[in-house]
PDB file of C-alpha atoms in Angstrom:
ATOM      1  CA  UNK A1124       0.000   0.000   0.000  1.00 52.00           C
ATOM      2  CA  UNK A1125       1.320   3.450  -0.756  1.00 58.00           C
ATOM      3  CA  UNK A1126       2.489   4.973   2.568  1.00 59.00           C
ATOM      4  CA  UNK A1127       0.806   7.959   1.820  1.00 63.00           C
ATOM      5  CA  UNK A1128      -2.618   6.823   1.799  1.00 68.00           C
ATOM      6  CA  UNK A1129      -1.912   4.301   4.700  1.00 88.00           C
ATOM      7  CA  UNK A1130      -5.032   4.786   7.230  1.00 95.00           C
ATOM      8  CA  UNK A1131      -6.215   7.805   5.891  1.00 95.00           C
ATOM      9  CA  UNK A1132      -9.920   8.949   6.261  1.00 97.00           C
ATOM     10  CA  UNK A1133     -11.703   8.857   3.347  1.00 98.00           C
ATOM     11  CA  UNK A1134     -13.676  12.028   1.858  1.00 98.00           C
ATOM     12  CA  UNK A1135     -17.234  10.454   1.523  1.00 97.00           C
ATOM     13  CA  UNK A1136     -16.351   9.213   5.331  1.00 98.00           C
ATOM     14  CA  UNK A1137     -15.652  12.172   6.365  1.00 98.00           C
ATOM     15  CA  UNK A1138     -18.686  14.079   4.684  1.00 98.00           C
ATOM     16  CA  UNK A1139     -21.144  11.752   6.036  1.00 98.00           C
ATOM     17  CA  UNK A1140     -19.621  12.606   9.468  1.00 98.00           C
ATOM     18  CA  UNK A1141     -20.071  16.502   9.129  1.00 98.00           C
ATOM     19  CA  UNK A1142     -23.423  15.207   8.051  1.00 97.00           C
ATOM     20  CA  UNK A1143     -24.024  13.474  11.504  1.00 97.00           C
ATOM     21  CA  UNK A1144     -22.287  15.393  13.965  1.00 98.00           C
ATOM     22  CA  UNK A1145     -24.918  18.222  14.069  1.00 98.00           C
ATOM     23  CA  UNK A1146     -27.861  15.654  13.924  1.00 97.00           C
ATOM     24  CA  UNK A1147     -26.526  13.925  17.140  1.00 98.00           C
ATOM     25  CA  UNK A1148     -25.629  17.059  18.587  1.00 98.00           C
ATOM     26  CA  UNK A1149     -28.877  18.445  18.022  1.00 98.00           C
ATOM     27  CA  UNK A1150     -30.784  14.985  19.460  1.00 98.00           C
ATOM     28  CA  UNK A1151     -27.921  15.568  22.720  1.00 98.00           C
ATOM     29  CA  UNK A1152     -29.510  19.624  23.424  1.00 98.00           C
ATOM     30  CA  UNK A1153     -32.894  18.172  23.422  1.00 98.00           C
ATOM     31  CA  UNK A1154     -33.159  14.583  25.569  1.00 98.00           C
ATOM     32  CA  UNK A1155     -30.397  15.978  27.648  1.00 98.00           C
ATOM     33  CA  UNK A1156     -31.662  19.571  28.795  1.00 98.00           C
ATOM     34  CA  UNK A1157     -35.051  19.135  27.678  1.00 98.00           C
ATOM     35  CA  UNK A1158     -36.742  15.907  28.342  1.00 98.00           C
ATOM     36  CA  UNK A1159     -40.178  16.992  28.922  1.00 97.00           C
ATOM     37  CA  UNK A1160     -40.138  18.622  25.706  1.00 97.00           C
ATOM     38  CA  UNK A1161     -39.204  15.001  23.342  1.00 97.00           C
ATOM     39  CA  UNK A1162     -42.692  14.771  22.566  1.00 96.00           C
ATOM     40  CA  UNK A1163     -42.805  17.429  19.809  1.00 97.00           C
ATOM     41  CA  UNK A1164     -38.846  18.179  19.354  1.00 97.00           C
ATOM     42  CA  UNK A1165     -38.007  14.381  19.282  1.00 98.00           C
ATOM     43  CA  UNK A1166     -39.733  11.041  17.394  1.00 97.00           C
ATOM     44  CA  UNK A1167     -41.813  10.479  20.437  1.00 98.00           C
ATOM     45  CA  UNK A1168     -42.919  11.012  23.886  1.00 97.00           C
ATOM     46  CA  UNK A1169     -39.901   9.744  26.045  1.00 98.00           C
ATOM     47  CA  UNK A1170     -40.922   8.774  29.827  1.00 96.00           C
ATOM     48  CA  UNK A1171     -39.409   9.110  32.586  1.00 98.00           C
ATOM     49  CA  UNK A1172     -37.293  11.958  31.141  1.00 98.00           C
ATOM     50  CA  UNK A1173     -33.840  10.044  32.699  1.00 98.00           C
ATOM     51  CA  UNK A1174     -34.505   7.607  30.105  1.00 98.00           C
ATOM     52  CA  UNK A1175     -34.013  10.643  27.570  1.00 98.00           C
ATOM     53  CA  UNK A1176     -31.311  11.952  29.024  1.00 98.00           C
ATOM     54  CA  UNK A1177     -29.705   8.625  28.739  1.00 98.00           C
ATOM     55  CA  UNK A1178     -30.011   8.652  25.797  1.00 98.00           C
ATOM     56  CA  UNK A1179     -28.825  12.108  24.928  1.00 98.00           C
ATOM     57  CA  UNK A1180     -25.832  11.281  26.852  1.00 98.00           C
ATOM     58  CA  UNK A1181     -25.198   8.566  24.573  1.00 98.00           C
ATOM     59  CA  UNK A1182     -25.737  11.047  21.377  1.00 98.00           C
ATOM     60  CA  UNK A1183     -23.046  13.491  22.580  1.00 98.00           C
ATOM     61  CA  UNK A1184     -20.480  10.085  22.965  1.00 98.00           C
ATOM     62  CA  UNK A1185     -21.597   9.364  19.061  1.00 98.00           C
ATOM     63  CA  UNK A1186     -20.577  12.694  17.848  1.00 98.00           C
ATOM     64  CA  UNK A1187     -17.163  12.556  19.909  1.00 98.00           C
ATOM     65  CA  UNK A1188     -16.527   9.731  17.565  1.00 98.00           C
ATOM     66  CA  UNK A1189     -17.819  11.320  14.461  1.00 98.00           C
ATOM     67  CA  UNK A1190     -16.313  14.172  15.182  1.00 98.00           C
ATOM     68  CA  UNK A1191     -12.821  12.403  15.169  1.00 98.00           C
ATOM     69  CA  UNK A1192     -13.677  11.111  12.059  1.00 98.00           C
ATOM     70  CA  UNK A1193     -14.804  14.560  10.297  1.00 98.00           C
ATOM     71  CA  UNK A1194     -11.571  15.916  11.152  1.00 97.00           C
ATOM     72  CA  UNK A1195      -8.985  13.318  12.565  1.00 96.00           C
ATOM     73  CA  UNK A1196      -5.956  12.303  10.848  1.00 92.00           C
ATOM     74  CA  UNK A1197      -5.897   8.475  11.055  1.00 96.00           C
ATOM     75  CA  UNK A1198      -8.644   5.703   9.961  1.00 97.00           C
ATOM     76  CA  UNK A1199      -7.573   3.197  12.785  1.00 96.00           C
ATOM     77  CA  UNK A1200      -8.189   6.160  15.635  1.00 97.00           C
ATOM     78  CA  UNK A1201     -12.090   5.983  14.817  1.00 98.00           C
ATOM     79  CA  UNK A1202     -12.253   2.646  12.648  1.00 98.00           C
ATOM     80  CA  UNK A1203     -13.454   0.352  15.928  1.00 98.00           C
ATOM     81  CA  UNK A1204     -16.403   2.785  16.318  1.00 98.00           C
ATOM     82  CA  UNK A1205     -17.888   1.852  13.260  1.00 98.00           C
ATOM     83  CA  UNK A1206     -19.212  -1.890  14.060  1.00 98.00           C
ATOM     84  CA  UNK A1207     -20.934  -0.984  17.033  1.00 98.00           C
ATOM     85  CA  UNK A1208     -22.808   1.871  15.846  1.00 98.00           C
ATOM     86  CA  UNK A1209     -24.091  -0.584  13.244  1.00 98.00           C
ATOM     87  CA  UNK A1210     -25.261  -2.680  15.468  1.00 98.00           C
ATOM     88  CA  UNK A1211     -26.746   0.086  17.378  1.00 98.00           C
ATOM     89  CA  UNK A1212     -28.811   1.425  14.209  1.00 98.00           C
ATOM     90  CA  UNK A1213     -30.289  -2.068  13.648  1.00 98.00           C
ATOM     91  CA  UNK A1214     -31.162  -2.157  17.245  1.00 98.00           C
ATOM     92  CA  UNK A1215     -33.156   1.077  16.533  1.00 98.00           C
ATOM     93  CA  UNK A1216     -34.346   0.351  13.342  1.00 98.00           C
ATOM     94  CA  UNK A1217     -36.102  -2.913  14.479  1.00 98.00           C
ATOM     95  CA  UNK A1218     -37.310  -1.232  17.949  1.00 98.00           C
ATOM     96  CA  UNK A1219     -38.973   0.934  15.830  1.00 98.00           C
ATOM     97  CA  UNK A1220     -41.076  -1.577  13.584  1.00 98.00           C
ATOM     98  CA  UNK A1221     -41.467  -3.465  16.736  1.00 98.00           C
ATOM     99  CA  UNK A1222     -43.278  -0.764  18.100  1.00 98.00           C
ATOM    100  CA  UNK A1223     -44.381   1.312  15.268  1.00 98.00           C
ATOM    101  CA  UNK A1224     -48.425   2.069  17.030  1.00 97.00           C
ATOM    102  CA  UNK A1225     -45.966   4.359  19.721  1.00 96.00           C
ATOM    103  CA  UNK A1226     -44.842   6.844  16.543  1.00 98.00           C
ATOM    104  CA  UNK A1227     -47.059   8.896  14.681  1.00 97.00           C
ATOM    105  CA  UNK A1228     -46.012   8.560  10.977  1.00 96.00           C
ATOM    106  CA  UNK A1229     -46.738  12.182  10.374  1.00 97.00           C
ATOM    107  CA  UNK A1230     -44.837  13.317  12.870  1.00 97.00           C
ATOM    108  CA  UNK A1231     -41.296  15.123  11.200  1.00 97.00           C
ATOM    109  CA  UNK A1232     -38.883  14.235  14.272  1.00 97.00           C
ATOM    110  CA  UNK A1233     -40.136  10.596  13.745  1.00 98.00           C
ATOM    111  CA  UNK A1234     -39.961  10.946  10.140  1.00 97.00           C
ATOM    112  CA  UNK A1235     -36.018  12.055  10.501  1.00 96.00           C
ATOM    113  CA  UNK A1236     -35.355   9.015  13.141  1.00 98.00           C
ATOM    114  CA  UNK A1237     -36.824   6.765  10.710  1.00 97.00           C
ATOM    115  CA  UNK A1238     -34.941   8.268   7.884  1.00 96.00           C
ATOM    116  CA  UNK A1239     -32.167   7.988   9.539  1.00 97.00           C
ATOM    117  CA  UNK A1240     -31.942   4.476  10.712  1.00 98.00           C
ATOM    118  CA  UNK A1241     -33.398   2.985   7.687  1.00 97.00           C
ATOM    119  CA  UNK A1242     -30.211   4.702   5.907  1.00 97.00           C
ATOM    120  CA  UNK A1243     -27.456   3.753   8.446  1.00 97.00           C
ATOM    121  CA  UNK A1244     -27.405   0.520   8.840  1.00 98.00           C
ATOM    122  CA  UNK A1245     -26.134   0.124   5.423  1.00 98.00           C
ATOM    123  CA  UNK A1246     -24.508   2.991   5.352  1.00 98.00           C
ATOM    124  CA  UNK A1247     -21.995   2.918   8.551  1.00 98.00           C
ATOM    125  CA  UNK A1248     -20.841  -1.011   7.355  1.00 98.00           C
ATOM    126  CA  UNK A1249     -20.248   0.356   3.501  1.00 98.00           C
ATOM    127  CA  UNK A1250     -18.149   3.395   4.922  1.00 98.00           C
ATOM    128  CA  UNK A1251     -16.512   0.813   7.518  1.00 98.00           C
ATOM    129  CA  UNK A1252     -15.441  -1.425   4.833  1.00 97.00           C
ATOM    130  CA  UNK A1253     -14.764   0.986   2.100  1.00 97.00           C
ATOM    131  CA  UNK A1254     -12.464   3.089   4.680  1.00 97.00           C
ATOM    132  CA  UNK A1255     -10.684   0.073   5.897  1.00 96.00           C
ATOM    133  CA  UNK A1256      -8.977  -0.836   2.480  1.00 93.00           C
ATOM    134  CA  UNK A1257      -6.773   2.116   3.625  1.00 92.00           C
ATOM    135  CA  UNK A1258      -5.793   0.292   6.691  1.00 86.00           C
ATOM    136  CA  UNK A1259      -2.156  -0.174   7.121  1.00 72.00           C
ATOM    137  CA  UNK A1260      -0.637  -2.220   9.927  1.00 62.00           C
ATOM    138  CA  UNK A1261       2.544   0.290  10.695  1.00 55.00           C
ATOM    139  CA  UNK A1262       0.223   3.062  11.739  1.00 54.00           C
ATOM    140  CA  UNK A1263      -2.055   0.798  13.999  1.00 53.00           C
ATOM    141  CA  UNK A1264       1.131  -0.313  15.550  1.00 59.00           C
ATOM    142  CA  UNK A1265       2.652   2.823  16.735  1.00 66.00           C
ATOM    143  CA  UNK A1266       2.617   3.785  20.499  1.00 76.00           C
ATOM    144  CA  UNK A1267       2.521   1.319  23.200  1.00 91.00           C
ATOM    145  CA  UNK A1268       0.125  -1.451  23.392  1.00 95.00           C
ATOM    146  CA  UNK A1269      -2.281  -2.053  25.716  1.00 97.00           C
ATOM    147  CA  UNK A1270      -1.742  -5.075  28.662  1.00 96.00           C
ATOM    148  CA  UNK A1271      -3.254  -8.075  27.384  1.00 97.00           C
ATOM    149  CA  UNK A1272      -4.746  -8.538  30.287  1.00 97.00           C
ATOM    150  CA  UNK A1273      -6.633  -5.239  29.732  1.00 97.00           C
ATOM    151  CA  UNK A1274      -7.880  -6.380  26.207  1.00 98.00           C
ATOM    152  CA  UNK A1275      -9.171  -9.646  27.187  1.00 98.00           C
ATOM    153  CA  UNK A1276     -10.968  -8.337  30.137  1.00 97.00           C
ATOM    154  CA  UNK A1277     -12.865  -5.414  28.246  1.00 97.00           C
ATOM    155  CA  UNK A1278     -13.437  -8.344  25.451  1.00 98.00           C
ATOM    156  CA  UNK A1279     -15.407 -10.228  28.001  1.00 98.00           C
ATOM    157  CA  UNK A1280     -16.990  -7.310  29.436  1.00 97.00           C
ATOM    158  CA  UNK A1281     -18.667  -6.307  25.629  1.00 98.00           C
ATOM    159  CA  UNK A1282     -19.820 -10.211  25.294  1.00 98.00           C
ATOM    160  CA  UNK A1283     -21.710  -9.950  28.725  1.00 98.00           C
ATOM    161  CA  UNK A1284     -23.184  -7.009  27.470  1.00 98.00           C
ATOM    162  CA  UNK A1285     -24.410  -8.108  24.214  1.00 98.00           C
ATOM    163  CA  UNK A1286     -25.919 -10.764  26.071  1.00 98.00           C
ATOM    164  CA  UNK A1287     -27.306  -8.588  28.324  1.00 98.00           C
ATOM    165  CA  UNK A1288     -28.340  -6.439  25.435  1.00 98.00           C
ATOM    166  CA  UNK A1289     -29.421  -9.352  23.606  1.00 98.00           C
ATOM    167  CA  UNK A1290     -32.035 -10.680  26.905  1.00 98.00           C
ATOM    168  CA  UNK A1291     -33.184  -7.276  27.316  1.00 98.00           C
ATOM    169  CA  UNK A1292     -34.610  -6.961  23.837  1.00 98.00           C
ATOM    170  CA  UNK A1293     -36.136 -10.313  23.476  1.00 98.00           C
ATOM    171  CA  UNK A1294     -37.566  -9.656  26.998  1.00 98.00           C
ATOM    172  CA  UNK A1295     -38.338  -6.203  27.320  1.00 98.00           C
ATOM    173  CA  UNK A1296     -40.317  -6.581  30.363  1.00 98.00           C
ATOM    174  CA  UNK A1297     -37.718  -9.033  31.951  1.00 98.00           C
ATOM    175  CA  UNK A1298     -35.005  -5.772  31.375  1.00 98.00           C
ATOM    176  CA  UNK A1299     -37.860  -3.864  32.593  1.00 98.00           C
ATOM    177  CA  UNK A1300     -37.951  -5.488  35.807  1.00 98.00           C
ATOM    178  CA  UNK A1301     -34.451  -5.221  37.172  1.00 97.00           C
ATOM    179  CA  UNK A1302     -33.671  -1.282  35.646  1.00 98.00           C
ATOM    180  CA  UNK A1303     -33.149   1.400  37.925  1.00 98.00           C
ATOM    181  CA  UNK A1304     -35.505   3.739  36.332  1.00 98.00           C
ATOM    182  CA  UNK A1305     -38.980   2.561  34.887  1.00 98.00           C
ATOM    183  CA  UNK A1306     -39.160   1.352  31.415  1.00 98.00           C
ATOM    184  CA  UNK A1307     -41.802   0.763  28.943  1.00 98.00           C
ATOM    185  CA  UNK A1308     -41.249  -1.937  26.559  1.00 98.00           C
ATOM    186  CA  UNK A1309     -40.631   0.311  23.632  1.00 98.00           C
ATOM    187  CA  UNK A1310     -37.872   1.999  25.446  1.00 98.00           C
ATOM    188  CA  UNK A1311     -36.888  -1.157  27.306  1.00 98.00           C
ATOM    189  CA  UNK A1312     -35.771  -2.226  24.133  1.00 98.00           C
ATOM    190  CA  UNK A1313     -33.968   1.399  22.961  1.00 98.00           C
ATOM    191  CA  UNK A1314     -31.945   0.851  26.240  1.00 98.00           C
ATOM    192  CA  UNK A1315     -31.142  -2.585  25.372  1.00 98.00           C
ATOM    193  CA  UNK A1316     -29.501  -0.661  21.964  1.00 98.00           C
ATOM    194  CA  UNK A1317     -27.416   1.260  24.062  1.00 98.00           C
ATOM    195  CA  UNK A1318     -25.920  -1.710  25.836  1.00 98.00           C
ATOM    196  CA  UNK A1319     -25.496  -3.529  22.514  1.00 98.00           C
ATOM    197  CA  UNK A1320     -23.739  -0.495  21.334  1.00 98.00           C
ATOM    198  CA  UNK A1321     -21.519  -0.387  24.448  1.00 98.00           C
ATOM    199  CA  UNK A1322     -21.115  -4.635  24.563  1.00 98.00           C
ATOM    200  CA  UNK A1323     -19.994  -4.322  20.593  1.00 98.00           C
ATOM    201  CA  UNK A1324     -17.940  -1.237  21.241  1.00 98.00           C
ATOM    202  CA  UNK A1325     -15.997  -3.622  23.914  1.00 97.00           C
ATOM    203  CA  UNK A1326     -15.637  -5.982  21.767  1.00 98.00           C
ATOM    204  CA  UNK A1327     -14.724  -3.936  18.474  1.00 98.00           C
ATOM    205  CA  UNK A1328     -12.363  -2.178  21.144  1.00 98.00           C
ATOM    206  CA  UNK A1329     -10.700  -5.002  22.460  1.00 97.00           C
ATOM    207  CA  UNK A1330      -9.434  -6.449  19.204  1.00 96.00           C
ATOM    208  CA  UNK A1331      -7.024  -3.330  18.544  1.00 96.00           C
ATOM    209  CA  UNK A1332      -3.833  -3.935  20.243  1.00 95.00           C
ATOM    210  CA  UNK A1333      -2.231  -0.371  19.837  1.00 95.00           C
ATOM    211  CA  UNK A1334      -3.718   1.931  22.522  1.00 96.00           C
ATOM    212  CA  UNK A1335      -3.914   4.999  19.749  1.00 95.00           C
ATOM    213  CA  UNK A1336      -7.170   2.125  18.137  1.00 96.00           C
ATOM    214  CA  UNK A1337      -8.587   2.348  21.821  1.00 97.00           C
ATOM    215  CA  UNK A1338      -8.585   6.412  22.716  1.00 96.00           C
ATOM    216  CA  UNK A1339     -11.628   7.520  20.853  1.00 97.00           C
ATOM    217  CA  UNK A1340     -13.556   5.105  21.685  1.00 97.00           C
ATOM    218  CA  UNK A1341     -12.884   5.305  25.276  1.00 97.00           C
ATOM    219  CA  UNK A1342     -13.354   9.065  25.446  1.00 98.00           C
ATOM    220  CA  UNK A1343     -17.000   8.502  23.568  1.00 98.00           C
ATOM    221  CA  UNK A1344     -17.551   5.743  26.446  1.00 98.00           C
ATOM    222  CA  UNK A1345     -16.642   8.151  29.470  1.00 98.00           C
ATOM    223  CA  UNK A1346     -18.374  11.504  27.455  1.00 98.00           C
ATOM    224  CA  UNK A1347     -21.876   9.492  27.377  1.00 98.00           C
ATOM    225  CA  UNK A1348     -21.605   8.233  31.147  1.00 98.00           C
ATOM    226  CA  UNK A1349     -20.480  10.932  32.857  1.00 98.00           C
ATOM    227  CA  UNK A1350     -23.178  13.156  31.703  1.00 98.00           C
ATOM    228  CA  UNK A1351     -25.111  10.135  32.629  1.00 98.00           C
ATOM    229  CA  UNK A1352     -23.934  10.218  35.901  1.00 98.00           C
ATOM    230  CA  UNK A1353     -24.136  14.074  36.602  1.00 98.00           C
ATOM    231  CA  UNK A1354     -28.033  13.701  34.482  1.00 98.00           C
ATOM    232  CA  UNK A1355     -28.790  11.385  37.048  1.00 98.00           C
ATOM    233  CA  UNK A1356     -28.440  13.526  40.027  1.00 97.00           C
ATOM    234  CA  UNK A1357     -30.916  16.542  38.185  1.00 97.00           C
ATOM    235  CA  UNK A1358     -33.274  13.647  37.931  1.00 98.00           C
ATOM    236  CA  UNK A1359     -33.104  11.590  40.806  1.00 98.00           C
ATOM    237  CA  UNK A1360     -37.098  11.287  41.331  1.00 98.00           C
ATOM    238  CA  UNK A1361     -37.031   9.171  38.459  1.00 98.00           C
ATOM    239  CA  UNK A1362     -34.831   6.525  40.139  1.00 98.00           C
ATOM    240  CA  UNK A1363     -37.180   3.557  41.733  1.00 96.00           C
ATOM    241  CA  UNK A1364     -34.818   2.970  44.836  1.00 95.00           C
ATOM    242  CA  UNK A1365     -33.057   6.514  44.858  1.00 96.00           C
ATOM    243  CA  UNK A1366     -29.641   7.389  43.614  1.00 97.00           C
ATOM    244  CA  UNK A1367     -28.106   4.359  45.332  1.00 97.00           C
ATOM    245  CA  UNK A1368     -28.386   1.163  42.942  1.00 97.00           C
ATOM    246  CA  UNK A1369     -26.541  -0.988  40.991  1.00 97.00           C
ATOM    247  CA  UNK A1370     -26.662   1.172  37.993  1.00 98.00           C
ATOM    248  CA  UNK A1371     -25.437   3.695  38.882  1.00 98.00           C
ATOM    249  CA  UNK A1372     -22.456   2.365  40.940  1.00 98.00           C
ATOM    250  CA  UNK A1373     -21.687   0.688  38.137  1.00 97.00           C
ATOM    251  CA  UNK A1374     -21.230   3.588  36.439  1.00 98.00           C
ATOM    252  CA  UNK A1375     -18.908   5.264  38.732  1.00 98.00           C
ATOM    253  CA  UNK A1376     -16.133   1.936  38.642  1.00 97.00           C
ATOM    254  CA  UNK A1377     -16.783   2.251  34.615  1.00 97.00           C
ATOM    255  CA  UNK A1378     -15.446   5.782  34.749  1.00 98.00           C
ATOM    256  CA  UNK A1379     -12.943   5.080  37.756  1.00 98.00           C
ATOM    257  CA  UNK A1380     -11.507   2.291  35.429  1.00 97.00           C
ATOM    258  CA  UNK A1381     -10.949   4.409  32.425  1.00 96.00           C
ATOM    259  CA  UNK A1382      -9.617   7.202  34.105  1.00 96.00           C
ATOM    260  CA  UNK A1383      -7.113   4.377  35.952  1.00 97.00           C
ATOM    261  CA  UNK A1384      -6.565   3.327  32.350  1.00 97.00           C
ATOM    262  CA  UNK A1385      -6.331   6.224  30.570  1.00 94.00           C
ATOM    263  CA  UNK A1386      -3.432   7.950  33.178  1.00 95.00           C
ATOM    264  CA  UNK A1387      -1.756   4.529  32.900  1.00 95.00           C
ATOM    265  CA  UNK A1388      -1.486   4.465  28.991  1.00 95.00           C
ATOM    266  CA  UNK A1389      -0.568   8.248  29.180  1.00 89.00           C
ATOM    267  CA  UNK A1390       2.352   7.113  31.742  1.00 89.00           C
ATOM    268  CA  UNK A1391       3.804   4.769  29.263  1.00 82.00           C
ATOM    269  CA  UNK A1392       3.512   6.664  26.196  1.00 67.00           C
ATOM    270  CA  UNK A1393       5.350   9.478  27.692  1.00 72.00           C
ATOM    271  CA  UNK A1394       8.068   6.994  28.330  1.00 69.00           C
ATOM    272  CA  UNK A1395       8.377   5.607  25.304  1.00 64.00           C
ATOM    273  CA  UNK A1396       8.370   9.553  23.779  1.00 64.00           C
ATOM    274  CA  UNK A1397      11.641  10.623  26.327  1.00 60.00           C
ATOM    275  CA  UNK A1398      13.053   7.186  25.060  1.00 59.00           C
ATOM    276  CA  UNK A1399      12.930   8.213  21.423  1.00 57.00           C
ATOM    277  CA  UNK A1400      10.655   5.131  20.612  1.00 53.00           C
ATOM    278  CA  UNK A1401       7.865   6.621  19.145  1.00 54.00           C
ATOM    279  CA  UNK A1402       7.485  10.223  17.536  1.00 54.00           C
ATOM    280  CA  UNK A1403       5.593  12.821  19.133  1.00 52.00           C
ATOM    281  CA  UNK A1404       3.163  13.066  16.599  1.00 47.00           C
ATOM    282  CA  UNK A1405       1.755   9.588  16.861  1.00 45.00           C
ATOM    283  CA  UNK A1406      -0.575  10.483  19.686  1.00 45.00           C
TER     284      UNK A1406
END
């Protein structure tokens, strides 16, 4: 492969990311600050509102990543994104015809949901694969690599959560009953996109060996559940067994590990910069 277009971003990728950005921005301003509002400014009425801010949380994460992509240098920084938000617009996409009597066709917020994940789901995998003929193994290689240990463990971490994700959409009301937060069955099964999305980013994550192929990712991971975390405190009356549950402690060791991780990587690329190893603009 010519060096110079070793794991480059392709145009149409990045287009269809300037595209997106604003969209997911957009969906982040209104779940996020304005739940009670979803009902006309989003595809449907979204009770309680944590379960829209959840999911606006989870927006903002998407457009770190598509952001990144829009204007990022290298195709293996963003690259493991790309699987799991298919699997996250199929998740939608069939949620949707699941429960299409909770939409109102003529509706345009529901219109551009439906637009939108009727489009992606082929879309994101032709971009994926189309982008990844530019992947070169040098550039994925460069920087240190993350503890084996550390891939395996988030590896099994993203299968539990598929299967978690998995359970929870076949059995809406059996996700329903352990939640921390009520759920109907139409958004018992949105929420059980957003753990797919999570379980496949693990996995997609895990599978890179260079810890430049994990960054993004993990940066979309903490974005979305921090704002989780601090959305949860504004909304606390929506939490069946108050603020103290295993959701939400989860959570907190989620963000405790990446930050552990993330200071840890940092450590040992600054190393391997003083050491001459690696250049300083590999990142």
């Amino acid at each position: 492969m010519d060096a110079k277009n070793e794991d480059r971003i392709l145009l149409s990728t990045r287009l269809v990311a300037v595209g997106v950005v604003p969209i997911l921005v957009l969906a982040w301003i209104i779940l996020y600050f304005f739940p009670q509002l979803s009902g006309e400014r989003f595809a449907w009425a979204i009770h309680p509102p944590m379960t829209a801010v959840y999911m606006g949380a989870g927006y903002l994460g998407g457009a770190w990543l598509f952001a990144n992509a829009a204007f990022g240098r290298a195709w293996h920084r963003v690259a493991p994104g790309y699987p799991p938000v298919a699997v996250f617009t199929i998740a939608m996409l069939l949620a949707s015809i699941l429960h299409w009597e909770r939409f109102d066709p003529g509706h345009f917020p529901f219109q551009l949901w439906l637009g939108l994940y009727a489009l992606t789901p082929l879309l994101i995998p032709l971009l994926w694969w189309r982008n990844q003929k530019t992947a070169g193994r040098s550039a994925a290689s460069r920087g240190p690599a993350v503890p084996k240990g550390v891939r395996w463990g988030l590896g099994l971490m993203g299968g539990l959560l598929l299967l978690l994700a998995a359970a929870g959409f076949a059995r809406p009301e059996w996700l329903a009953g352990i939640w921390v937060w009520p759920l109907t069955p139409l958004t018992a099964r949105i929420v059980s996109g957003w753990i797919a999305l999570l379980g496949a980013g693990g996995l997609s994550i895990s599978g890179q060996r260079s810890w430049s192929a994990w960054k993004t990712g993990l940066e979309s991971i903490a974005l979305w559940h921090a704002l989780v975390l601090a959305g949860a405190f504004v909304h606390r009356q929506d939490f069946t067994a108050g603020l103290a549950n295993w959701y939400l402690a989860t959570v907190l060791l989620l963000l405790i590990g990446l930050g552990g991780l993330y200071t840890y990587m940092g450590s040992r690329r600054a190393e391997r910069l003083a050491a001459g190893h690696e250049p300083r603009v590999a990142g």
